[in-house]
Amino acid sequence: MTDDNRPFAIRNYDPARLRDALRKMYLIRFFEEGAEDSYMRGLIHGTMHLSIGQEASAVASCMGLTDEDKITSTHRGHGHCIAKGAEVRRMFAEFFGKEEGYCHGRGGSMHIADVTRGNLGANGIVGGGLPIAVGAGLTAKRLNTGAVAICFFGDGANNEGAFHEALNMAAIWKLPVVFICENNKYGMSTSTERSTAVKNIAERAVAYAMPGHTVDGNDFSAVAETVEAAIARARAGEGPSLIENLTYRWRGHSKSDRNRYRTKQEIDEWMARDPIQRFRAELIEHGVLDESEAEKVIAEARQEVEAGIEFAKSGTAPRISDLAKYVYAEENA
Amino acid sequence: MNAPAKQLDADTREISYSEAIREAMGLALERDERVVLMGEDIGVYGGAFQVTGDLVERFGTDRVMDTPISELGGAGVAVGAALTGLRPIFEFQFSDFAALAMEQIVNQAAKMRYMLGGEASVPVVFRMPAGSGTGAAAQHSQSFEAWFGHVPGLKVVQPSTPEDAKGLLLAALEDPDPVVMFEHKLLYKMKGHVPEGWYTTPIGKAAIRRDGKDVTIVASAIMVHRALAAAEKLAEEGIEAEVIDLRSVRPIDRDTIIGSVRKTGKLLCVYEGVRTLGVGAEISAMIAESEAFDYLDAPIQRLGGAEAPIPYNPDLEKAAVPQTPDIEVAARRLARREV
Ligand SMILES: Cc1ncc(C[n+]2csc(CCOP(=O)(O)OP(=O)(O)O)c2C)c(N)n1
Ligand SMILES: [Mg+2]
């Protein structure tokens, strides 16, 4: 053991990976802003749940994953999708309802997925992904693939029966699953104080005999370190873990939220704890990159988002006669 | 219609469908201490569709209760409370999430009276924002009324107007058995005449919204309005469609439908739920089995939701459920016996 006091990420990832992690965080931020803007302009319909403010949780949690590993995501899933390696242009194409989208325009924001890279999908049902991640863990174990499944869910989801059933099964069968609760203090308008009997959701790990950790979810290194350890444990056949990333969503719950359940002051306080600024400062402090390189990362990310929106605009609308395509395998052709 | 204008003036207040439901809940909370509202984000948020609105300010958090995101448990608590003396109105944020609570609704609430030989009563009301047209895709746009209509022990209502939304909710509340009320999301903002004070709309009674002699259209929820729009078009061609607003899926108003089909000899069922094994299948069978069969002079027709989940793309989404022109075309062909 050295007495290297540098943050976990700096010690463990080479500069190229760190730079890419920063790029992904900006990509998420700009993607969300681009999606929001397109929505305001009427180019995207429906609703959407933005993850601005939660970028470190998504990107750091996926650092230890390969394309063979799976994730299950949530209604607030754009960030997870990008963190797992999706192309933003195909995500935008999905939001614009185009055939080039990841779900060929059938799913939209709430069902964004990238199955070939192991993202099994966002979910319109709170808690819907929890047992599915356990199923992915079962597959990995039975087929001995060495893969793990990361299950993202919100603080609100921890009060669904599915959460409790899923954690118990993952534990009794010692499956390679990492449950990551992104605790942003609210499930829609309901604070965790009002919805949840325990103070920290990680405490619930005790009931299912697995390790539980509460982490500063806006601290990239803290998240990466905790999740990497849980992934290693899972890959070693030692079973699941529950990790709680404390974070905050800057925007309202969805496009129709009037923020009546929280204060402006609280929002401002959390905006001052911007996970991206923090990570960027850390990289600069430790000489991974300098200001001008950071600006280059930003410019690249912006450009990718702008190009993605243009790509989506010029995409192909699905044919009405293909309405029932993809309902069953035989209609896939 | 030519109701005496004077009489209407006294009471021509127009409010929206969601306001009508809120008014019903407000009256119930005022009148009966046993009434409690339960649901996700129905308090300070005012409900995902702003139906409960300011009720929490008027009645407090003990009576307008935000539940955790726990549909199975929440619905079950409402069932247990109803069984033991409260009168809960439980709001699902979207009817789709009732799928998580089927156990308590179907296995418990619906059967409790029967299983216990009539000794128990479960006067609970489940409110279900339903339907497509909001771009919310496959898990937030479904129409499950036929599912619940399939369960003896439940009553299922589906108001299409603000007046009926209030009247059916109050009827549901007075009913000693569990009632599931489907509220179409696209109707929440629709305004209409709503009487003041407490009144009920009878459960199990359809309403004839338009008289006609050529073809009977039985529609529910938003389809009633599309059917009426189609009927206006057809009238320009001299085809007079009778439009029946189903209002209750269980029990179904046999008499009104059979009476109409005896008159017109032609039946078109229009509903948003998936066409196969849906509400229209039941109505069709009911007519085929009834004395009205002898009066049919064309095959019964059904327009329902596509055999697919509700897609996200807006054009696909529209194509997935009957629209006014679809109804117009189907009713015209039926009236002309081109089917
Ligand atoms: C089963 C189910 N219940 C309710 C909803 C409506 N809903 C969507 S997101 C949400 C809040 C979820 O809170 P949380 O899990 O903390 O995730 P966050 O939105 O904070 O990311 C609710 C109530 C839903 N989609 N599915
Ligand atoms: Mg939350």
XYZ file of C-alpha atoms and ligand atoms in Angstrom:
699
model
C 0.000 0.000 0.000
C 1.261 3.393 -0.953
C 0.076 6.463 0.824
C -1.280 7.958 -2.335
C -3.909 10.417 -1.130
C -5.234 11.278 -4.537
C -8.881 10.500 -5.234
C -9.737 6.967 -6.314
C -10.476 7.911 -9.901
C -7.159 9.680 -10.391
C -5.282 6.724 -8.943
C -7.131 4.079 -10.876
C -7.993 5.369 -14.318
C -5.590 6.565 -16.956
C -5.951 10.117 -18.322
C -7.740 8.987 -21.476
C -10.479 7.289 -19.445
C -10.774 10.224 -17.100
C -11.087 12.584 -19.999
C -13.751 10.336 -21.510
C -15.642 10.256 -18.234
C -15.672 14.049 -18.150
C -16.795 14.095 -21.775
C -19.676 11.755 -20.957
C -20.778 13.900 -18.060
C -20.895 16.963 -20.280
C -22.567 14.920 -22.968
C -25.336 14.019 -20.519
C -25.749 17.624 -19.423
C -25.905 18.962 -22.971
C -28.059 16.095 -24.124
C -30.604 16.891 -21.438
C -30.519 20.577 -22.291
C -30.894 19.773 -25.976
C -33.805 17.453 -25.274
C -35.463 20.067 -23.095
C -35.011 22.725 -25.739
C -36.378 20.470 -28.478
C -39.351 19.699 -26.267
C -40.038 23.400 -25.725
C -39.908 23.933 -29.476
C -42.469 21.193 -29.971
C -40.055 18.885 -31.768
C -40.414 16.209 -29.102
C -43.750 15.273 -27.585
C -44.854 13.360 -24.520
C -42.937 14.004 -21.362
C -39.411 13.495 -20.121
C -37.470 13.261 -16.912
C -34.138 15.027 -16.938
C -31.116 13.909 -14.940
C -29.285 17.234 -14.858
C -27.365 17.305 -11.580
C -27.028 13.514 -11.385
C -24.338 13.001 -14.016
C -21.600 11.737 -11.688
C -23.806 8.945 -10.397
C -24.518 7.628 -13.888
C -21.012 7.871 -15.320
C -19.026 6.798 -12.265
C -21.315 3.800 -11.674
C -20.640 2.495 -15.172
C -16.837 2.890 -15.099
C -16.250 -0.750 -14.234
C -18.583 -2.172 -16.872
C -17.997 -3.760 -20.259
C -20.497 -4.194 -23.087
C -21.173 -7.684 -21.730
C -22.433 -6.276 -18.453
C -26.050 -5.237 -18.182
C -27.812 -2.293 -16.690
C -31.469 -1.673 -15.979
C -32.458 1.939 -15.886
C -35.376 4.161 -14.953
C -37.734 6.815 -16.284
C -34.850 9.201 -15.545
C -32.608 7.169 -17.782
C -30.949 9.359 -20.403
C -27.782 9.658 -18.353
C -27.497 5.930 -17.737
C -27.878 5.308 -21.446
C -25.053 7.689 -22.341
C -22.899 6.384 -19.498
C -23.284 2.857 -20.868
C -21.988 4.050 -24.214
C -25.010 4.915 -26.355
C -24.752 7.267 -29.307
C -26.599 10.483 -28.609
C -27.736 10.819 -32.200
C -29.677 7.578 -31.993
C -31.118 8.676 -28.669
C -32.295 11.940 -30.195
C -33.692 10.038 -33.156
C -35.734 8.027 -30.674
C -37.044 11.132 -28.972
C -37.990 12.525 -32.360
C -39.921 9.300 -33.002
C -37.746 8.158 -35.900
C -36.835 4.728 -37.248
C -33.147 5.492 -36.646
C -33.860 5.725 -32.915
C -32.804 2.977 -30.536
C -36.397 1.749 -30.318
C -37.379 2.734 -33.872
C -39.592 5.483 -32.524
C -41.822 3.102 -30.574
C -40.437 3.785 -27.107
C -39.371 7.409 -26.697
C -37.662 8.888 -23.669
C -39.202 6.601 -21.094
C -38.093 3.433 -22.879
C -34.715 4.498 -24.169
C -32.414 1.477 -24.378
C -29.324 0.199 -26.125
C -29.615 -3.533 -25.879
C -26.495 -4.306 -27.899
C -24.407 -2.427 -25.338
C -26.149 -4.029 -22.398
C -28.590 -1.273 -21.520
C -31.813 -3.221 -21.062
C -33.812 -0.058 -21.000
C -35.287 2.803 -19.116
C -38.628 1.969 -17.558
C -41.988 3.640 -17.305
C -42.800 1.643 -14.220
C -41.140 2.707 -10.996
C -39.292 -0.345 -9.699
C -39.899 -2.243 -12.949
C -36.207 -2.827 -13.563
C -35.346 -4.261 -10.165
C -36.370 -7.894 -10.633
C -35.226 -7.756 -14.255
C -31.699 -6.915 -13.114
C -31.863 -9.911 -10.805
C -32.847 -12.000 -13.810
C -29.819 -10.692 -15.678
C -27.728 -11.684 -12.672
C -29.238 -15.159 -12.775
C -28.318 -15.522 -16.449
C -24.764 -14.405 -15.768
C -24.443 -16.922 -12.976
C -26.050 -19.880 -14.789
C -24.114 -19.275 -17.983
C -20.953 -18.373 -16.156
C -20.388 -15.296 -18.263
C -18.628 -13.319 -15.575
C -20.984 -10.430 -16.298
C -22.656 -8.291 -13.680
C -25.917 -6.396 -13.710
C -26.229 -2.890 -12.391
C -29.694 -1.905 -11.381
C -30.405 1.821 -11.225
C -33.492 2.964 -9.376
C -34.702 5.998 -7.460
C -35.398 6.586 -3.812
C -39.108 6.405 -4.597
C -38.717 2.908 -6.018
C -37.404 1.531 -2.757
C -40.964 1.464 -1.438
C -42.265 -0.808 -4.156
C -42.680 -4.456 -3.296
C -40.511 -5.282 -6.297
C -37.512 -3.694 -4.586
C -37.816 -5.923 -1.550
C -38.519 -9.087 -3.487
C -35.643 -8.409 -5.883
C -33.056 -7.747 -3.187
C -34.046 -10.838 -1.296
C -33.744 -13.116 -4.314
C -30.444 -11.613 -5.398
C -29.153 -12.301 -1.895
C -30.427 -15.861 -1.431
C -29.033 -16.874 -4.820
C -25.853 -14.813 -4.457
C -26.296 -13.180 -7.810
C -23.885 -10.703 -9.383
C -26.070 -7.618 -9.077
C -25.242 -4.121 -7.870
C -28.318 -2.198 -6.789
C -27.742 1.514 -7.157
C -30.300 3.784 -5.606
C -30.022 7.318 -6.917
C -31.422 9.114 -3.940
C -32.303 12.601 -5.116
C -34.440 13.213 -2.030
C -37.786 13.039 -3.782
C -40.028 10.638 -5.606
C -41.926 13.198 -7.611
C -43.189 15.493 -4.800
C -42.744 13.114 -1.915
C -39.573 13.457 0.108
C -37.829 10.409 1.480
C -38.630 11.694 4.980
C -42.314 11.358 4.148
C -42.110 8.154 2.136
C -39.458 5.991 3.718
C -39.203 4.609 7.241
C -35.409 4.476 7.336
C -33.144 7.488 7.069
C -30.756 6.052 4.544
C -31.979 3.631 1.962
C -28.718 1.706 2.232
C -29.881 0.647 5.694
C -32.340 -1.647 3.978
C -29.411 -3.806 2.871
C -29.307 -5.248 6.383
C -32.708 -6.861 5.873
C -31.352 -8.702 2.852
C -27.968 -9.598 4.290
C -25.930 -7.646 1.779
C -23.502 -4.759 2.168
C -25.070 -1.326 2.029
C -23.234 1.942 1.370
C -24.378 5.543 1.334
C -22.161 7.658 -0.900
C -21.932 11.287 -1.951
C -23.397 10.748 -5.377
C -22.013 14.000 -6.715
C -18.461 12.878 -5.966
C -17.300 10.959 -9.005
C -14.445 9.226 -7.211
C -16.505 8.192 -4.225
C -19.124 6.604 -6.455
C -16.592 4.916 -8.715
C -14.695 3.468 -5.777
C -17.765 2.082 -4.065
C -19.344 0.661 -7.200
C -16.089 -0.846 -8.465
C -15.707 -2.680 -5.172
C -19.274 -3.974 -5.405
C -18.717 -5.079 -8.990
C -15.549 -6.929 -7.967
C -17.457 -8.613 -5.175
C -20.228 -9.591 -7.566
C -17.807 -10.957 -10.151
C -16.079 -12.954 -7.440
C -19.371 -14.735 -6.737
C -19.904 -13.097 -3.373
C -23.325 -11.698 -4.215
C -25.151 -8.411 -4.459
C -24.636 -5.003 -2.843
C -26.843 -1.995 -2.294
C -25.339 1.427 -2.924
C -27.115 4.696 -2.342
C -25.818 7.680 -4.300
C -26.993 10.893 -2.667
C -27.692 13.401 -5.391
C -30.259 15.905 -6.603
C -32.243 16.635 -9.714
C -32.026 20.256 -10.682
C -35.081 20.239 -12.879
C -38.636 19.414 -11.925
C -39.740 15.797 -11.836
C -41.062 15.944 -15.393
C -42.239 18.581 -17.773
C -45.303 19.372 -15.664
C -43.767 19.981 -12.237
C -44.319 23.288 -10.454
C -41.771 22.545 -7.695
C -44.198 23.252 -4.903
C -42.700 20.702 -2.555
C -39.165 22.098 -2.312
C -37.584 25.471 -1.837
C -35.636 27.610 -4.232
C -32.933 27.742 -1.586
C -32.605 23.973 -1.528
C -32.350 23.861 -5.313
C -29.704 26.602 -5.297
C -27.687 24.837 -2.642
C -27.563 21.687 -4.676
C -26.802 23.534 -7.881
C -23.749 24.904 -6.120
C -22.616 21.283 -5.717
C -22.444 20.646 -9.443
C -20.925 17.180 -9.921
C -19.429 18.114 -13.270
C -17.643 21.229 -12.050
C -16.345 19.236 -9.155
C -14.940 16.449 -11.282
C -13.484 18.875 -13.761
C -11.740 20.786 -10.965
C -10.399 17.512 -9.613
C -8.956 16.551 -12.988
C -7.341 19.934 -13.387
C -6.003 19.923 -9.846
C -4.326 16.590 -10.407
C -2.920 17.599 -13.756
C -5.002 15.207 -15.827
C -5.962 18.069 -18.079
C -5.721 21.841 -18.163
C -8.379 24.492 -18.715
C -7.981 24.593 -22.450
C -8.233 20.810 -22.695
C -11.351 20.914 -20.573
C -12.822 23.491 -22.921
C -12.050 21.164 -25.804
C -13.951 18.377 -24.091
C -16.904 20.713 -23.671
C -16.795 21.819 -27.288
C -16.712 18.204 -28.479
C -19.668 17.288 -26.333
C -21.671 20.283 -27.509
C -20.922 19.504 -31.076
C -21.979 15.888 -30.673
C -25.295 16.980 -29.213
C -25.947 19.522 -31.963
C -25.074 16.988 -34.642
C -27.322 14.479 -32.889
C -30.307 16.793 -33.057
C -29.718 17.444 -36.749
C -29.427 13.719 -37.378
C -32.709 13.155 -35.575
C -34.510 15.880 -37.481
C -33.616 14.321 -40.784
C -34.568 10.812 -39.672
C -37.246 8.583 -41.161
C -40.770 8.476 -39.781
C -42.094 4.965 -39.151
C -44.718 3.770 -41.603
C -48.227 3.630 -40.232
C -48.566 0.163 -41.751
C -45.763 -0.922 -39.397
C -47.855 -0.147 -36.333
C -47.894 -3.750 -35.155
C -44.325 -4.517 -36.167
C -42.251 -5.761 -33.198
C -45.221 -6.994 -31.223
C -44.097 -10.557 -31.872
C -40.880 -12.039 -33.204
C -42.444 -13.027 -36.531
C -43.379 -9.396 -37.145
C -39.804 -8.270 -36.613
C -38.761 -8.718 -40.209
C -81.686 19.615 -27.714
C -84.476 21.954 -26.711
C -84.648 21.963 -22.952
C -86.476 25.038 -21.659
C -83.889 27.817 -21.727
C -85.059 29.470 -18.505
C -84.561 26.399 -16.413
C -81.043 25.851 -17.734
C -80.039 29.427 -16.962
C -80.357 28.814 -13.277
C -77.682 26.185 -13.462
C -75.468 26.583 -16.492
C -72.204 26.690 -14.638
C -69.511 25.053 -16.744
C -66.542 23.366 -15.132
C -63.989 20.895 -16.381
C -64.054 17.135 -16.009
C -61.196 17.257 -13.517
C -62.853 20.072 -11.573
C -66.044 18.044 -11.486
C -64.201 15.092 -9.977
C -62.497 17.373 -7.465
C -65.829 18.877 -6.557
C -67.275 15.423 -5.939
C -64.352 14.511 -3.691
C -64.630 17.828 -1.851
C -68.329 17.252 -1.205
C -67.628 13.743 -0.007
C -64.865 14.881 2.336
C -67.152 17.571 3.747
C -70.123 15.345 4.195
C -68.599 12.144 5.476
C -65.773 11.897 8.008
C -65.075 8.370 6.822
C -63.920 9.529 3.409
C -60.167 9.654 2.846
C -58.246 10.189 -0.363
C -55.113 8.152 -0.957
C -52.625 8.184 -3.779
C -49.223 9.227 -5.018
C -48.538 12.964 -5.119
C -52.185 13.879 -4.548
C -51.297 16.326 -1.763
C -49.129 19.372 -2.290
C -48.452 18.360 -5.901
C -52.201 18.256 -6.524
C -52.094 14.937 -8.383
C -50.247 14.117 -11.582
C -53.214 15.507 -13.538
C -54.128 18.143 -10.965
C -57.381 16.404 -10.105
C -57.079 16.523 -6.318
C -55.691 20.050 -6.705
C -56.112 22.098 -3.536
C -58.033 19.480 -1.553
C -55.068 18.917 0.755
C -55.180 22.590 1.701
C -58.857 22.307 2.529
C -58.848 18.973 4.318
C -55.312 18.378 5.518
C -52.841 15.561 5.085
C -54.753 13.199 7.357
C -57.556 13.013 4.836
C -55.669 13.646 1.608
C -52.855 11.191 2.029
C -49.767 10.958 -0.133
C -48.745 7.331 -0.181
C -45.221 6.150 -0.932
C -44.813 4.682 -4.413
C -46.417 1.436 -3.297
C -49.390 0.544 -5.455
C -49.967 -2.963 -4.166
C -49.651 -1.919 -0.565
C -51.516 1.336 -1.013
C -54.470 -0.258 -2.745
C -54.470 -2.980 -0.113
C -54.527 -0.448 2.715
C -57.505 1.192 1.010
C -59.225 -2.193 0.800
C -58.550 -2.928 4.440
C -59.752 0.494 5.496
C -62.916 0.125 3.421
C -63.536 -3.278 4.952
C -63.404 -1.819 8.438
C -65.352 1.388 8.118
C -63.587 4.053 6.083
C -64.599 5.195 2.615
C -61.303 5.481 0.740
C -60.957 6.917 -2.733
C -57.677 5.620 -4.079
C -56.072 7.380 -7.028
C -53.709 5.505 -9.280
C -51.375 8.008 -10.867
C -51.934 6.242 -14.184
C -54.321 3.320 -14.622
C -51.383 1.333 -15.972
C -49.965 1.136 -12.451
C -53.059 -0.691 -11.274
C -51.313 -3.673 -12.829
C -49.080 -3.619 -9.745
C -52.134 -3.735 -7.499
C -54.216 -6.360 -9.309
C -53.853 -8.724 -6.393
C -55.643 -6.485 -3.924
C -58.270 -5.307 -6.388
C -59.066 -8.615 -8.047
C -58.291 -11.292 -5.471
C -59.233 -9.347 -2.368
C -61.582 -6.398 -2.847
C -63.710 -7.912 -5.580
C -64.307 -11.241 -3.848
C -64.386 -10.357 -0.201
C -68.151 -10.027 0.106
C -68.709 -13.297 -1.724
C -65.987 -15.319 -0.049
C -67.253 -14.257 3.339
C -70.812 -15.175 2.467
C -72.113 -11.620 2.372
C -70.765 -10.741 5.816
C -68.235 -8.192 4.554
C -68.407 -5.066 2.462
C -65.559 -3.265 0.681
C -66.813 0.196 -0.301
C -63.624 1.405 -1.955
C -63.306 3.540 -5.077
C -60.320 3.259 -7.389
C -59.731 6.187 -9.712
C -57.853 5.424 -12.909
C -56.501 8.062 -15.314
C -56.461 6.123 -18.562
C -56.061 6.261 -22.278
C -53.641 7.329 -24.975
C -52.982 10.564 -26.814
C -50.402 12.133 -24.527
C -47.211 10.755 -26.057
C -46.454 8.810 -22.906
C -46.005 5.493 -24.760
C -46.675 1.891 -23.885
C -46.718 1.867 -20.083
C -48.681 5.079 -19.526
C -51.459 4.980 -22.116
C -53.456 1.813 -21.726
C -57.187 1.238 -21.442
C -57.799 -1.577 -18.988
C -61.537 -1.269 -18.447
C -62.223 -4.670 -19.978
C -59.761 -6.310 -17.579
C -61.658 -5.038 -14.586
C -64.995 -5.546 -16.272
C -64.111 -9.236 -16.364
C -64.170 -9.508 -12.592
C -67.454 -10.250 -10.806
C -67.601 -8.224 -7.631
C -66.245 -5.064 -9.229
C -68.277 -2.331 -10.837
C -66.580 -0.392 -13.610
C -67.593 3.057 -14.773
C -66.191 5.274 -17.494
C -67.631 8.799 -17.585
C -67.350 10.833 -20.764
C -68.667 14.161 -19.480
C -67.925 16.396 -16.493
C -71.473 15.918 -15.239
C -71.167 12.150 -15.248
C -67.659 12.231 -13.829
C -69.037 13.883 -10.722
C -72.252 11.882 -10.629
C -70.593 8.523 -11.141
C -67.914 9.227 -8.564
C -70.551 10.087 -5.974
C -72.531 6.994 -6.969
C -69.364 4.937 -6.608
C -68.800 6.381 -3.181
C -72.328 5.530 -2.065
C -72.005 2.033 -3.456
C -71.315 -0.672 -0.851
C -69.069 -2.552 -3.282
C -65.736 -1.718 -4.928
C -66.001 0.544 -7.943
C -63.287 1.242 -10.482
C -63.641 4.548 -12.320
C -61.761 5.115 -15.557
C -61.068 8.765 -16.309
C -59.795 9.582 -19.765
C -56.765 11.849 -19.537
C -57.739 13.753 -22.669
C -61.079 14.641 -21.081
C -59.690 16.250 -17.924
C -59.723 19.724 -19.439
C -63.061 19.320 -21.200
C -65.683 21.699 -19.866
C -69.354 21.066 -19.501
C -72.434 21.777 -17.504
C -72.238 20.295 -14.016
C -75.026 20.610 -11.453
C -74.117 22.006 -8.056
C -74.347 19.932 -4.920
C -74.661 16.225 -4.346
C -76.231 14.070 -7.042
C -75.505 10.651 -8.438
C -75.436 9.204 -11.926
C -76.748 5.657 -11.803
C -74.131 2.947 -12.253
C -75.171 0.498 -14.953
C -77.119 3.000 -16.999
C -75.998 4.101 -20.466
C -76.987 7.469 -21.942
C -78.268 8.162 -25.430
C -76.263 11.215 -26.504
C -77.756 11.510 -29.944
C -80.911 10.043 -31.409
C -80.757 8.357 -34.766
C -82.537 5.725 -36.760
C -79.912 4.373 -39.149
C -77.085 2.962 -37.080
C -76.304 2.541 -33.383
C -72.836 3.535 -32.216
C -71.998 2.365 -28.706
C -68.948 4.264 -27.494
C -67.198 4.916 -24.221
C -65.092 7.712 -22.718
C -63.401 9.886 -25.334
C -64.844 7.739 -28.107
C -68.255 9.186 -27.312
C -67.066 12.594 -28.454
C -65.407 11.187 -31.548
C -68.565 9.247 -32.353
C -70.674 12.378 -31.956
C -68.347 14.296 -34.272
C -68.577 11.483 -36.821
C -72.354 11.443 -36.470
C -72.533 15.142 -37.325
C -70.608 14.508 -40.523
C -72.840 11.588 -41.432
C -75.936 13.659 -40.799
C -74.848 15.921 -43.643
C -75.243 12.889 -45.882
C -78.571 11.987 -44.388
C -77.289 9.157 -42.213
C -78.655 9.475 -38.688
C -76.498 7.683 -36.145
C -77.688 7.029 -32.628
C -74.787 7.496 -30.213
C -74.897 5.659 -26.915
C -72.485 6.566 -24.166
C -71.853 3.297 -22.377
C -70.872 4.947 -19.048
C -70.743 1.616 -17.184
C -68.702 -1.318 -18.374
C -69.910 -3.510 -15.539
C -72.815 -3.829 -15.292
C -73.598 -3.097 -18.950
C -76.937 -1.473 -19.715
C -78.493 -4.202 -21.859
C -81.860 -2.584 -22.240
C -80.685 0.687 -23.711
C -78.366 -0.968 -26.204
C -80.785 -3.687 -27.229
C -83.556 -1.120 -27.583
C -81.434 1.009 -29.870
C -80.289 -1.878 -32.041
C -83.873 -3.052 -32.410
C -84.589 0.371 -33.818
C -81.593 0.826 -36.120
C -80.761 -2.780 -37.011
C -77.072 -1.909 -37.082
C -74.435 -1.848 -34.380
C -70.967 -0.322 -34.312
C -68.977 -0.591 -31.086
C -66.190 1.940 -30.591
C -63.758 1.665 -27.731
C -60.146 2.494 -27.045
C -59.079 -0.732 -25.369
C -57.479 -3.410 -27.537
C -60.135 -4.617 -29.965
C -59.756 -8.342 -29.347
C -61.542 -9.601 -26.237
C -62.570 -6.040 -25.411
C -65.716 -4.266 -24.324
C -67.067 -4.329 -27.872
C -66.769 -8.103 -27.967
C -69.085 -8.338 -24.994
C -71.607 -5.908 -26.441
C -71.542 -7.704 -29.782
C -72.139 -11.038 -28.130
C -74.886 -9.577 -26.005
C -76.708 -8.368 -29.115
C -76.067 -11.591 -30.999
C -77.614 -13.517 -28.121
C -80.554 -11.176 -27.636
C -83.905 -10.576 -29.257
C -82.236 -7.714 -31.157
C -80.470 -10.333 -33.276
C -83.590 -10.731 -35.384
C -83.581 -7.044 -36.154
C -79.966 -6.868 -37.327
C -79.672 -6.184 -41.005
C -75.903 -5.977 -41.246
C -73.026 -7.679 -39.424
C -72.010 -6.091 -36.119
C -68.864 -3.985 -36.424
C -66.180 -3.160 -33.893
C -63.573 -0.428 -33.856
C -61.053 -0.794 -31.079
C -57.430 -0.272 -30.193
C -54.767 -1.861 -32.382
C -53.296 -5.245 -31.496
C -50.156 -3.525 -30.259
C -48.905 -1.573 -27.275
C -49.402 2.191 -27.595
C -46.435 3.484 -29.595
C -44.488 6.628 -28.800
C -44.332 8.159 -32.275
C -47.321 10.549 -32.442
C -48.580 9.385 -35.833
C -48.375 5.749 -34.832
C -50.043 6.602 -31.546
C -52.977 8.189 -33.350
C -53.263 5.250 -35.666
C -53.381 2.873 -32.709
C -56.849 3.932 -31.529
C -60.057 4.888 -33.342
C -60.202 8.492 -34.539
C -63.216 10.438 -35.760
C -62.643 9.687 -39.464
C -62.329 5.966 -38.705
C -65.684 6.032 -36.973
C -67.219 8.031 -39.778
C -66.025 5.580 -42.414
C -67.071 2.523 -40.437
C -70.510 3.902 -39.616
C -71.126 5.002 -43.201
C -70.237 1.603 -44.577
C -72.412 -0.043 -42.004
C -75.335 2.285 -42.687
C -74.994 1.536 -46.386
C -74.649 -2.146 -45.657
C -71.276 -2.249 -47.373
C -69.805 -4.580 -44.782
C -45.400 1.869 -10.612
C -45.340 3.328 -10.845
N -45.888 4.151 -9.956
C -45.850 5.480 -10.147
C -45.272 6.000 -11.262
C -45.273 7.501 -11.513
N -43.960 8.024 -11.242
C -43.037 8.098 -12.209
S -41.556 8.559 -11.648
C -42.147 8.728 -10.077
C -41.228 9.153 -9.003
C -40.092 8.218 -8.896
O -39.253 8.618 -7.879
P -37.814 8.011 -7.738
O -37.869 6.534 -7.775
O -37.211 8.632 -6.544
O -37.059 8.484 -9.063
P -36.731 9.978 -9.518
O -37.893 10.450 -10.313
O -36.506 10.812 -8.310
O -35.530 9.848 -10.371
C -43.486 8.395 -10.022
C -44.321 8.446 -8.818
C -44.716 5.096 -12.184
N -44.156 5.521 -13.317
N -44.750 3.780 -11.945
Mg -36.048 10.320 -6.397
